[in-house]
Amino acid sequence: MHACTPPACQSPVPRHLPFSQGGAQWSRGAATGTRSTETNAEVGHRASVNAPTQALDCFSTPGLFTLGFARYTLLAQVPVSQFSAALCNLDTLSIYLRLSFSGVFFFASEPFTRYQLTSSITIATTLKMEWFGRAKINFTHAPSPRPVRQKDGTETDLLKICESTTPPCHLNPLLFNGHLQTMWTATKPHGPQVYYRRKVFEADHKTYKGTFAVDFAVEPFEETDETLPRRTVYFTDEQFKSMPSDDSKPMLVILHGLSGGSHEVYLRHVIAPLIGEGGWEVCVVNSRGCARSKISSGVLYNARATWDVRQTINWLHEKFPNRPLFGMGFSLGANMLTNYCGEEGANCLLKAAVVVSNPFNLEISSKMLQNNFVGREIYLRVMGTAMKQLISGHKTEIETFTDLDLAAVEKVTYLHEFDREVQCPTWGYPTEYAYYRDASSTDAVLGIRIPFIALNATDDPIAVNEALPYEEFRQNPSTILITTSLGGHLCWFENGGSRWHPRPIGNFLNHMAFNVDLDSVKPLQDARTTDKASRGADYDPMRRKLAIVQD
């Protein structure tokens, strides 16, 4: 593993747009350890707070006590009775966030953080803290990364490009572990405004028929459509017919996370600097039923459902023949995009791809979450609830086209229970773990033949470090795994509320699109660093157990 220590390997590179440190901002309060003014109607049952008096800086958020002080000695207690009562009053994720903060003891002078919910729930965990928010950055790569030729004729390689386009990772020191980073997302729902026009495509897959929605980033408009997410409207027939173009703008195809969509703030932070003056065109492929899209069959999606993104990329390649296509995926969408790149291999139409917070090994990630209180009662519960709501929104179609037991689905609590009741019968898997093993993208890394970058935080509580395929990345010269020691899941919050991840992503994509001779990065035919076995034995990384029968 190559460790990057700034500033030695962060040489400046030409950038085609300024990456703003703006976006969602923290609101600054008085430099005291006081709590924001709130009412019971706003936050439910609130625990009392003994706040410290020595404050360095206070970041005030309505409904939360402030978190800036010299020794992080915030003390709060939440009785279990209040914990249960509050769940009935507030949005699930916001409640979990508030209770997690209000039940935490922060001790900056000791190498651990102790979580305590009074009355009978006590949780203790040891966490490594990176002081002052200075995260370490590591690059995992093959011994000889794939060579790349730049437009000026100079030769470089994929690793050097990643090193030069990845800035130092300086995050908010108050959010000093993956749980705090991840949960803080609930307090920062706002971000850059991105406007979309939607096109609903009829799926061309012979087995998984139906429809799916693709949202294209466009110039701001005044129209509204209450049936769609904010700042999203449908294309008119005339607008859509005029879309095909011979221009050579780079185009980015994005896949969102579990039950998300084009409206998600983590992807809007990436999109906003790229579009407009940035020179990029962007579209988001919404998974079936997500982002208020309708389904016309009983088929939703799973972690290896690559057919809709494949159809979208093929369509873009046909309608915009001169545009270089790039891919990006977040969380579950990152797993799907990794699978797509592995399935396509040397035939992949993308010039490069970036995945962010990919869980890779779904079985390991699920079991790690199940085996601790926070993972089970916060993350798996919230994700399970989100997927149940997705099913509820398409209840009529589900009842019409499937044999799913909706009564059993309604009783599930956690994500793995949802997968047992929905994904297993839908796709024919005997257990949720058989589904996780088959849909994981770990082996797909070995089949990728285009420049491929993965960005993960090793303190990510959802896409856990134990699930990252370090050895697989070392086997493929076309792939680089960039890990930071801080950042959580899809977060990387910096001081001021901005996020770090759009800058390395944007820098890399801009360098590939505008500085690299893309003819030099055509898909490799065989990218493995190890020799094939003798006596005719061979390994196919994309051999899967789910056999898709073509009707």
PDB file of C-alpha atoms in Angstrom, residues 150-246:
ATOM      1  CA  GLN A 150      -1.720  12.997 -21.482  1.00  0.00           C
ATOM      2  CA  LYS A 151      -2.801  15.359 -24.249  1.00  0.00           C
ATOM      3  CA  ASP A 152       0.549  17.143 -24.147  1.00  0.00           C
ATOM      4  CA  GLY A 153       2.274  13.850 -24.943  1.00  0.00           C
ATOM      5  CA  THR A 154       3.737  13.212 -21.496  1.00  0.00           C
ATOM      6  CA  GLU A 155       3.462   9.751 -19.993  1.00  0.00           C
ATOM      7  CA  THR A 156       2.082   9.159 -16.520  1.00  0.00           C
ATOM      8  CA  ASP A 157       0.049   6.455 -14.801  1.00  0.00           C
ATOM      9  CA  LEU A 158      -3.254   6.114 -12.985  1.00  0.00           C
ATOM     10  CA  LEU A 159      -1.682   6.237  -9.520  1.00  0.00           C
ATOM     11  CA  LYS A 160       0.159   9.490 -10.190  1.00  0.00           C
ATOM     12  CA  ILE A 161      -3.044  11.067 -11.460  1.00  0.00           C
ATOM     13  CA  CYS A 162      -4.890  10.010  -8.300  1.00  0.00           C
ATOM     14  CA  GLU A 163      -2.126  11.299  -6.048  1.00  0.00           C
ATOM     15  CA  SER A 164      -1.948  14.665  -7.783  1.00  0.00           C
ATOM     16  CA  THR A 165      -5.718  15.205  -7.856  1.00  0.00           C
ATOM     17  CA  THR A 166      -6.425  14.174  -4.246  1.00  0.00           C
ATOM     18  CA  PRO A 167      -6.108  17.146  -1.864  1.00  0.00           C
ATOM     19  CA  PRO A 168      -5.272  16.808   1.846  1.00  0.00           C
ATOM     20  CA  CYS A 169      -8.268  15.598   3.834  1.00  0.00           C
ATOM     21  CA  HIS A 170      -8.854  18.063   6.679  1.00  0.00           C
ATOM     22  CA  LEU A 171     -12.228  17.401   8.282  1.00  0.00           C
ATOM     23  CA  ASN A 172     -14.189  18.897  11.159  1.00  0.00           C
ATOM     24  CA  PRO A 173     -12.318  17.858  14.328  1.00  0.00           C
ATOM     25  CA  LEU A 174     -15.565  17.758  16.292  1.00  0.00           C
ATOM     26  CA  LEU A 175     -16.849  14.961  14.050  1.00  0.00           C
ATOM     27  CA  PHE A 176     -13.934  12.751  14.927  1.00  0.00           C
ATOM     28  CA  ASN A 177     -15.302   9.316  14.046  1.00  0.00           C
ATOM     29  CA  GLY A 178     -17.430   7.661  11.408  1.00  0.00           C
ATOM     30  CA  HIS A 179     -20.624   7.640  13.476  1.00  0.00           C
ATOM     31  CA  LEU A 180     -20.519  11.380  14.126  1.00  0.00           C
ATOM     32  CA  GLN A 181     -19.712  12.127  10.487  1.00  0.00           C
ATOM     33  CA  THR A 182     -22.491   9.862   9.222  1.00  0.00           C
ATOM     34  CA  MET A 183     -25.165  10.993  11.663  1.00  0.00           C
ATOM     35  CA  TRP A 184     -24.367  14.657  11.103  1.00  0.00           C
ATOM     36  CA  THR A 185     -25.856  14.262   7.630  1.00  0.00           C
ATOM     37  CA  ALA A 186     -29.325  14.509   9.168  1.00  0.00           C
ATOM     38  CA  THR A 187     -28.573  18.080  10.279  1.00  0.00           C
ATOM     39  CA  LYS A 188     -27.366  19.121   6.812  1.00  0.00           C
ATOM     40  CA  PRO A 189     -30.194  18.222   4.397  1.00  0.00           C
ATOM     41  CA  HIS A 190     -29.632  21.268   2.210  1.00  0.00           C
ATOM     42  CA  GLY A 191     -26.988  21.655  -0.455  1.00  0.00           C
ATOM     43  CA  PRO A 192     -26.375  23.073  -3.910  1.00  0.00           C
ATOM     44  CA  GLN A 193     -29.505  23.429  -6.008  1.00  0.00           C
ATOM     45  CA  VAL A 194     -29.472  21.208  -9.086  1.00  0.00           C
ATOM     46  CA  TYR A 195     -32.357  21.269 -11.576  1.00  0.00           C
ATOM     47  CA  TYR A 196     -33.411  18.183 -13.519  1.00  0.00           C
ATOM     48  CA  ARG A 197     -35.638  17.200 -16.390  1.00  0.00           C
ATOM     49  CA  ARG A 198     -36.841  13.611 -16.262  1.00  0.00           C
ATOM     50  CA  LYS A 199     -37.247  11.036 -19.006  1.00  0.00           C
ATOM     51  CA  VAL A 200     -39.006   7.743 -18.309  1.00  0.00           C
ATOM     52  CA  PHE A 201     -37.524   4.897 -20.329  1.00  0.00           C
ATOM     53  CA  GLU A 202     -39.213   1.640 -21.236  1.00  0.00           C
ATOM     54  CA  ALA A 203     -36.825  -1.112 -20.185  1.00  0.00           C
ATOM     55  CA  ASP A 204     -35.475  -3.164 -23.076  1.00  0.00           C
ATOM     56  CA  HIS A 205     -34.490  -6.097 -20.860  1.00  0.00           C
ATOM     57  CA  LYS A 206     -36.417  -9.169 -21.988  1.00  0.00           C
ATOM     58  CA  THR A 207     -36.836 -10.566 -18.492  1.00  0.00           C
ATOM     59  CA  TYR A 208     -36.981  -7.502 -16.246  1.00  0.00           C
ATOM     60  CA  LYS A 209     -39.527  -5.452 -18.118  1.00  0.00           C
ATOM     61  CA  GLY A 210     -40.890  -2.197 -16.787  1.00  0.00           C
ATOM     62  CA  THR A 211     -39.886   1.450 -16.681  1.00  0.00           C
ATOM     63  CA  PHE A 212     -37.187   3.524 -15.029  1.00  0.00           C
ATOM     64  CA  ALA A 213     -36.519   7.255 -14.760  1.00  0.00           C
ATOM     65  CA  VAL A 214     -33.373   9.152 -15.722  1.00  0.00           C
ATOM     66  CA  ASP A 215     -32.938  12.739 -14.514  1.00  0.00           C
ATOM     67  CA  PHE A 216     -30.776  15.062 -16.624  1.00  0.00           C
ATOM     68  CA  ALA A 217     -29.178  18.119 -14.997  1.00  0.00           C
ATOM     69  CA  VAL A 218     -30.308  21.263 -16.839  1.00  0.00           C
ATOM     70  CA  GLU A 219     -30.333  25.037 -16.504  1.00  0.00           C
ATOM     71  CA  PRO A 220     -32.606  26.432 -13.729  1.00  0.00           C
ATOM     72  CA  PHE A 221     -36.297  26.804 -14.587  1.00  0.00           C
ATOM     73  CA  GLU A 222     -39.453  28.171 -12.992  1.00  0.00           C
ATOM     74  CA  GLU A 223     -41.720  25.151 -13.497  1.00  0.00           C
ATOM     75  CA  THR A 224     -42.770  22.846 -10.674  1.00  0.00           C
ATOM     76  CA  ASP A 225     -44.265  19.370 -10.505  1.00  0.00           C
ATOM     77  CA  GLU A 226     -45.668  18.314  -7.147  1.00  0.00           C
ATOM     78  CA  THR A 227     -45.468  14.630  -8.125  1.00  0.00           C
ATOM     79  CA  LEU A 228     -41.665  14.771  -8.448  1.00  0.00           C
ATOM     80  CA  PRO A 229     -38.799  15.754  -6.142  1.00  0.00           C
ATOM     81  CA  ARG A 230     -37.993  19.446  -5.825  1.00  0.00           C
ATOM     82  CA  ARG A 231     -36.477  21.163  -8.866  1.00  0.00           C
ATOM     83  CA  THR A 232     -37.455  18.225 -11.094  1.00  0.00           C
ATOM     84  CA  VAL A 233     -39.927  18.243 -13.994  1.00  0.00           C
ATOM     85  CA  TYR A 234     -40.536  16.040 -17.020  1.00  0.00           C
ATOM     86  CA  PHE A 235     -39.118  16.732 -20.458  1.00  0.00           C
ATOM     87  CA  THR A 236     -41.653  17.824 -23.023  1.00  0.00           C
ATOM     88  CA  ASP A 237     -41.638  15.734 -26.193  1.00  0.00           C
ATOM     89  CA  GLU A 238     -40.054  18.604 -28.111  1.00  0.00           C
ATOM     90  CA  GLN A 239     -37.331  19.116 -25.528  1.00  0.00           C
ATOM     91  CA  PHE A 240     -36.429  15.448 -25.469  1.00  0.00           C
ATOM     92  CA  LYS A 241     -36.341  15.148 -29.261  1.00  0.00           C
ATOM     93  CA  SER A 242     -33.873  18.028 -29.428  1.00  0.00           C
ATOM     94  CA  MET A 243     -31.464  16.419 -26.954  1.00  0.00           C
ATOM     95  CA  PRO A 244     -29.174  14.403 -29.287  1.00  0.00           C
ATOM     96  CA  SER A 245     -26.022  16.327 -30.095  1.00  0.00           C
ATOM     97  CA  ASP A 246     -22.664  16.036 -31.835  1.00  0.00           C
TER      98      ASP A 246
END
